[in-house]
Short mmCIF file of C-alpha atoms in Angstrom, two decimals:
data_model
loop_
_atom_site.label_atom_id
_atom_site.label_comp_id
_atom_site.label_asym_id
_atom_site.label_seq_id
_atom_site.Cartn_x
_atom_site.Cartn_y
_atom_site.Cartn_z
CA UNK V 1 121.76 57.97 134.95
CA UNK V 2 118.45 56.50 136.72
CA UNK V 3 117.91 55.40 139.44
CA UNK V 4 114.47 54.53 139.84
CA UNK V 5 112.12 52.88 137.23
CA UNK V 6 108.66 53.21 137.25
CA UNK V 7 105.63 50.85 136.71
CA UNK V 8 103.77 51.37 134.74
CA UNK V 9 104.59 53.41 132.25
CA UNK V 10 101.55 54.61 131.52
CA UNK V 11 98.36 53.70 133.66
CA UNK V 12 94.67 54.94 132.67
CA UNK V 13 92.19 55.04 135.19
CA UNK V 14 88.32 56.23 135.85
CA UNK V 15 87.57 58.82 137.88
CA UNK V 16 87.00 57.77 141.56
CA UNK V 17 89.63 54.67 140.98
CA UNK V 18 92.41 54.16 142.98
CA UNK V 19 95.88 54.41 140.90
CA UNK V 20 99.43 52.64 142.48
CA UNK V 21 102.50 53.31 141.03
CA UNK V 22 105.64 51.56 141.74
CA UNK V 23 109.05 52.48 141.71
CA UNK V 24 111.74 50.09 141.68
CA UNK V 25 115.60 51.12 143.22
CA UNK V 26 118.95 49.32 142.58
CA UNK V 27 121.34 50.95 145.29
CA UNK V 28 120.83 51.51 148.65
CA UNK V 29 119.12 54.77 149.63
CA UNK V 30 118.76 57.73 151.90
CA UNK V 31 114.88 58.72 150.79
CA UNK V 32 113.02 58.55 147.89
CA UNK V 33 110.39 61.19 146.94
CA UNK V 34 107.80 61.65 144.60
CA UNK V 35 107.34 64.64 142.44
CA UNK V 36 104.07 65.56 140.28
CA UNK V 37 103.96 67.03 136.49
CA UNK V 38 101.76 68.26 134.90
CA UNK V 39 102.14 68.60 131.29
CA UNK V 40 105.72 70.17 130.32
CA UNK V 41 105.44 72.34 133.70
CA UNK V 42 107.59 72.00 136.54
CA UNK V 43 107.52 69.39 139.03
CA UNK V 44 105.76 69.79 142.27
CA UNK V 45 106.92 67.60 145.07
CA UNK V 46 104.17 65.55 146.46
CA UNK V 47 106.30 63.45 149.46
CA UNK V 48 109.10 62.51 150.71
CA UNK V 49 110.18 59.09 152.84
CA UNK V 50 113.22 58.47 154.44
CA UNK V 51 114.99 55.04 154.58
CA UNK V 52 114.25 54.17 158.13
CA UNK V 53 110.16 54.69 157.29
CA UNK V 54 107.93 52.14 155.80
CA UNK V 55 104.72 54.02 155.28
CA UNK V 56 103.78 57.71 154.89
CA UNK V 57 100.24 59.69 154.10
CA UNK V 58 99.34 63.14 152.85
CA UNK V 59 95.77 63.58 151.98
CA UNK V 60 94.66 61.19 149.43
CA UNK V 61 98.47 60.09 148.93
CA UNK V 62 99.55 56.82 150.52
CA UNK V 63 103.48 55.94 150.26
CA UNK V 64 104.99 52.69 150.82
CA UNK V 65 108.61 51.59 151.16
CA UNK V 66 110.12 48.48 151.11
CA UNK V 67 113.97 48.31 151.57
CA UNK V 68 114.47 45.16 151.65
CA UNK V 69 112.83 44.86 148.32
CA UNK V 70 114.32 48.34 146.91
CA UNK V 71 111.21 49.48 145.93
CA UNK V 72 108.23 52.01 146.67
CA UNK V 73 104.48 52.38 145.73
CA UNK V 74 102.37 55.45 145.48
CA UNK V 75 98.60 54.91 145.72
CA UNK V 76 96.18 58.12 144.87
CA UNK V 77 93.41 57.05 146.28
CA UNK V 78 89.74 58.22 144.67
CA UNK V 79 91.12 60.09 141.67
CA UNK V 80 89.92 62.92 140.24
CA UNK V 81 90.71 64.23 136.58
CA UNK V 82 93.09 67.04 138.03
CA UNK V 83 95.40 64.34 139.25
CA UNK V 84 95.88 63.37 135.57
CA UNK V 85 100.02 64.16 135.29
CA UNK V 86 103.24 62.61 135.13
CA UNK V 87 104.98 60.85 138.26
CA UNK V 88 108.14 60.76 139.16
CA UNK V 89 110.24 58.64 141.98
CA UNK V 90 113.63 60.31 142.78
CA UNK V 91 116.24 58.39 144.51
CA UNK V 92 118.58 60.20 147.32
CA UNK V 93 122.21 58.44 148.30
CA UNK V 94 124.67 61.37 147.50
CA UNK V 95 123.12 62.17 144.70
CA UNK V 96 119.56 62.65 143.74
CA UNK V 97 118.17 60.07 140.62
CA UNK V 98 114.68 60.70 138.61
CA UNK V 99 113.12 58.04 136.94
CA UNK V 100 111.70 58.10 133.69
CA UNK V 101 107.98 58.70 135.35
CA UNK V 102 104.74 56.95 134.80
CA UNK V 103 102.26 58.41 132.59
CA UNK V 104 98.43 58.78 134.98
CA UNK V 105 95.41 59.58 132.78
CA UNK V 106 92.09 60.19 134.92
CA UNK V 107 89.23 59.95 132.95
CA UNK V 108 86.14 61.62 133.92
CA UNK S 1 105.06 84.05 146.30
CA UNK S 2 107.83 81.62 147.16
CA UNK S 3 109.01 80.35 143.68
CA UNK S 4 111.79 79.15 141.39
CA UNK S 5 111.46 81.77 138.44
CA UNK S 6 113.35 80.76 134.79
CA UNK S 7 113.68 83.13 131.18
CA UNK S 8 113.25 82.56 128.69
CA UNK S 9 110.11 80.28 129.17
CA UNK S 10 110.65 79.30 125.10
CA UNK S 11 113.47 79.71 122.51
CA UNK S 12 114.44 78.82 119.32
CA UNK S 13 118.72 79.52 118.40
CA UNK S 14 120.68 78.54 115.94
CA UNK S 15 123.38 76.36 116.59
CA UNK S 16 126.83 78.05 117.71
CA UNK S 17 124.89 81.37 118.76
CA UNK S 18 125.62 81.41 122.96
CA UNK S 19 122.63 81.63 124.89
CA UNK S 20 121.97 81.94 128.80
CA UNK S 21 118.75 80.85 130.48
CA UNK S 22 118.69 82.62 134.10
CA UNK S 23 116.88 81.01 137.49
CA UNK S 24 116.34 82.78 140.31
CA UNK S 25 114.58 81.70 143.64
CA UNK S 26 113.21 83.62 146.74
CA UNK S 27 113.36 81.01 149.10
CA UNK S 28 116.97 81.71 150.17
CA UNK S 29 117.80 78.41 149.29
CA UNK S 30 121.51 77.33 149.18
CA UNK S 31 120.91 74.52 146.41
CA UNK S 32 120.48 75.12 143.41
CA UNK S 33 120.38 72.95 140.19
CA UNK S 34 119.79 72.13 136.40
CA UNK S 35 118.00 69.48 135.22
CA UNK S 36 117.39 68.44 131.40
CA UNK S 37 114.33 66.44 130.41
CA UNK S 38 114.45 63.90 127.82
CA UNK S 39 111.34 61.57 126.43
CA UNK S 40 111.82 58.68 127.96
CA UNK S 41 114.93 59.22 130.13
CA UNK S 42 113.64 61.24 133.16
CA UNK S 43 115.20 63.95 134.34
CA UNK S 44 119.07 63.74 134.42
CA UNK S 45 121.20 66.35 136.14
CA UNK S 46 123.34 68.93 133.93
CA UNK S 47 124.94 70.93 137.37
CA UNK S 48 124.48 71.99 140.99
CA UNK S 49 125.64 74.57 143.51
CA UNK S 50 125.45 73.93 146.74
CA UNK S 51 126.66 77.83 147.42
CA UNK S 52 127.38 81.00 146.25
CA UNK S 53 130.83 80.45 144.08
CA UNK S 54 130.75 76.83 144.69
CA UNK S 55 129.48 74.59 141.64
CA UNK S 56 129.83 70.97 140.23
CA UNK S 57 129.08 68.69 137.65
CA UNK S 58 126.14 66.61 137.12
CA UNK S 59 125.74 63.45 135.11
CA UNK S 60 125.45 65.53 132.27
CA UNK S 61 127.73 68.86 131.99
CA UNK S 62 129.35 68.93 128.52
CA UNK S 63 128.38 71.69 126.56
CA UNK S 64 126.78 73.62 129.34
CA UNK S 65 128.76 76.37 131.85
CA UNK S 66 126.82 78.37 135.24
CA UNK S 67 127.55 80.24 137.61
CA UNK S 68 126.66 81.15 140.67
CA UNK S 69 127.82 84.12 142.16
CA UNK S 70 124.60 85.30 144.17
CA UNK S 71 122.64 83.05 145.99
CA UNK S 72 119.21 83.70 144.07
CA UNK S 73 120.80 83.32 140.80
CA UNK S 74 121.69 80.33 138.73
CA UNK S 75 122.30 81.41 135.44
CA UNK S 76 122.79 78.32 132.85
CA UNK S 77 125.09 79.09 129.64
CA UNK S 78 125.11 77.71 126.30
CA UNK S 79 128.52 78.83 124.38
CA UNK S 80 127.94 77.06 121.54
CA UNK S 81 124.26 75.31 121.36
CA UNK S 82 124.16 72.30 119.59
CA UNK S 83 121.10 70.57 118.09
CA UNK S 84 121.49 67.39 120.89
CA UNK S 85 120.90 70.22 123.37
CA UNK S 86 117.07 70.46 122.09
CA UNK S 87 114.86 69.80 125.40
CA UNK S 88 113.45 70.96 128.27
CA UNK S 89 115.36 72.44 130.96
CA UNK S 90 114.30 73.23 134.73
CA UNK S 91 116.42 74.97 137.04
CA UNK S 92 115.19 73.35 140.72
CA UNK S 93 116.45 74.58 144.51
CA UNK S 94 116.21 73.35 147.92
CA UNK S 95 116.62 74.61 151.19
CA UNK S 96 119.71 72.56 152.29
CA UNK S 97 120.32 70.35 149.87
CA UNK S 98 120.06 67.41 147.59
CA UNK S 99 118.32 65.20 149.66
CA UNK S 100 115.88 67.73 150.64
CA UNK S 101 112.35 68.48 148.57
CA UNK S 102 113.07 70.05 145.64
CA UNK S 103 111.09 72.98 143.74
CA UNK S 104 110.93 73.33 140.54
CA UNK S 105 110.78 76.24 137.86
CA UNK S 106 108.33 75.84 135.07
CA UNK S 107 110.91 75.22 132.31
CA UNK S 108 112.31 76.32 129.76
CA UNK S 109 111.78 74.28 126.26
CA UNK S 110 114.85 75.18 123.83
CA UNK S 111 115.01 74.55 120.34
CA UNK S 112 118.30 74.34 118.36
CA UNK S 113 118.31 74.29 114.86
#
């Protein structure tokens, strides 16, 4: 079953734009990641954040948590067309939980 | 090249006619799982291993069987497809666990008929 939700589903963006994608928890939680896909390929995992973090950066990624609110945002900041792909929160508390994903079209 | 590896990449069976997918990794990873993937309901979790000979049940294990009796291998068996078990299947591993980062094979999109 899922853990994590998404918003928004789907989310289409120029090239250069900043995307943020939310993810919204209903149990308590150990981490919470977020994975990449590209179309029907595996997923690549992009970061990781543990419960007792608020904020985490890799390159043009910018993670947010918010316990207290069970939820998390990613933010790709200037996009380019490659980061057009699927993205996925996963939940950790003894088990691991994918959401459903949000769709992220780049257009050039 | 560290990777998750899965055969066949695409296949179309019949149902009842038993089919295995394999997954190996070179990572030396002690997890290892299955995932199926679903339009529209994410990824959900079909079994795990956290060892060699030591498996369990994910949120979605009927129909399915594995094994794990190396620690490279996870083999994931179909005894008798059925056409609900049409989707895309990735076999994932970690280093330590389920709460660690998890890589992914490239998938494996079955067809039952």
């Amino acid at each position: 079953s899922q853990q994590g939700e998404e918003d928004p589903q789907a989310l289409s963006i120029q090239e250069g734009e900043n995307a943020t994608m939310n993810c919204s928890y209903k149990t308590s939680i150990n981490n919470l990641q977020w994975y990449r896909q590209n179309s029907g390929r595996g997923l690549v995992h992009l970061i990781l954040i543990r419960s007792n973090e608020r904020e985490k950066h890799s390159g043009r990624l910018r993670v947010t948590l918010d316990t207290s609110k069970k939820s998390s945002s990613l933010l790709i900041t200037a996009s380019r067309a490659a980061d057009t792909a699927s993205y996925f929160c996963a939940t950790y508390n003894n088990d691991m939980r994918f959401g459903a994903g949000t769709r992220l079209t780049v257009k050039p | 090249e560290a990777q998750v590896t899965q055969n066949p990449r695409y296949l179309i069976t019949v149902t009842g006619k038993k089919l295995t997918v394999t997954c190996s990794q070179n990572m030396n990873h002690e997890y290892m799982s299955w995932y199926r993937q679903d339009p529209g309901l994410g990824l959900r979790q079909i079994y795990y291993s956290m060892n060699v000979e030591v498996t369990d049940k994910g949120d979605v294990p009927e129909g399915y069987k594995v094994s794990r009796k190396e620690k490279r291998n996870f083999p994931l068996i179909l005894e008798s497809p059925s056409p609900n078990q049409t989707s895309l299947y990735f076999c994932a591993s970690s280093l330590r666990g389920r709460a660690d980062e998890q890589y992914f094979g490239p998938g494996t999109r079955l067809t039952v008929t």
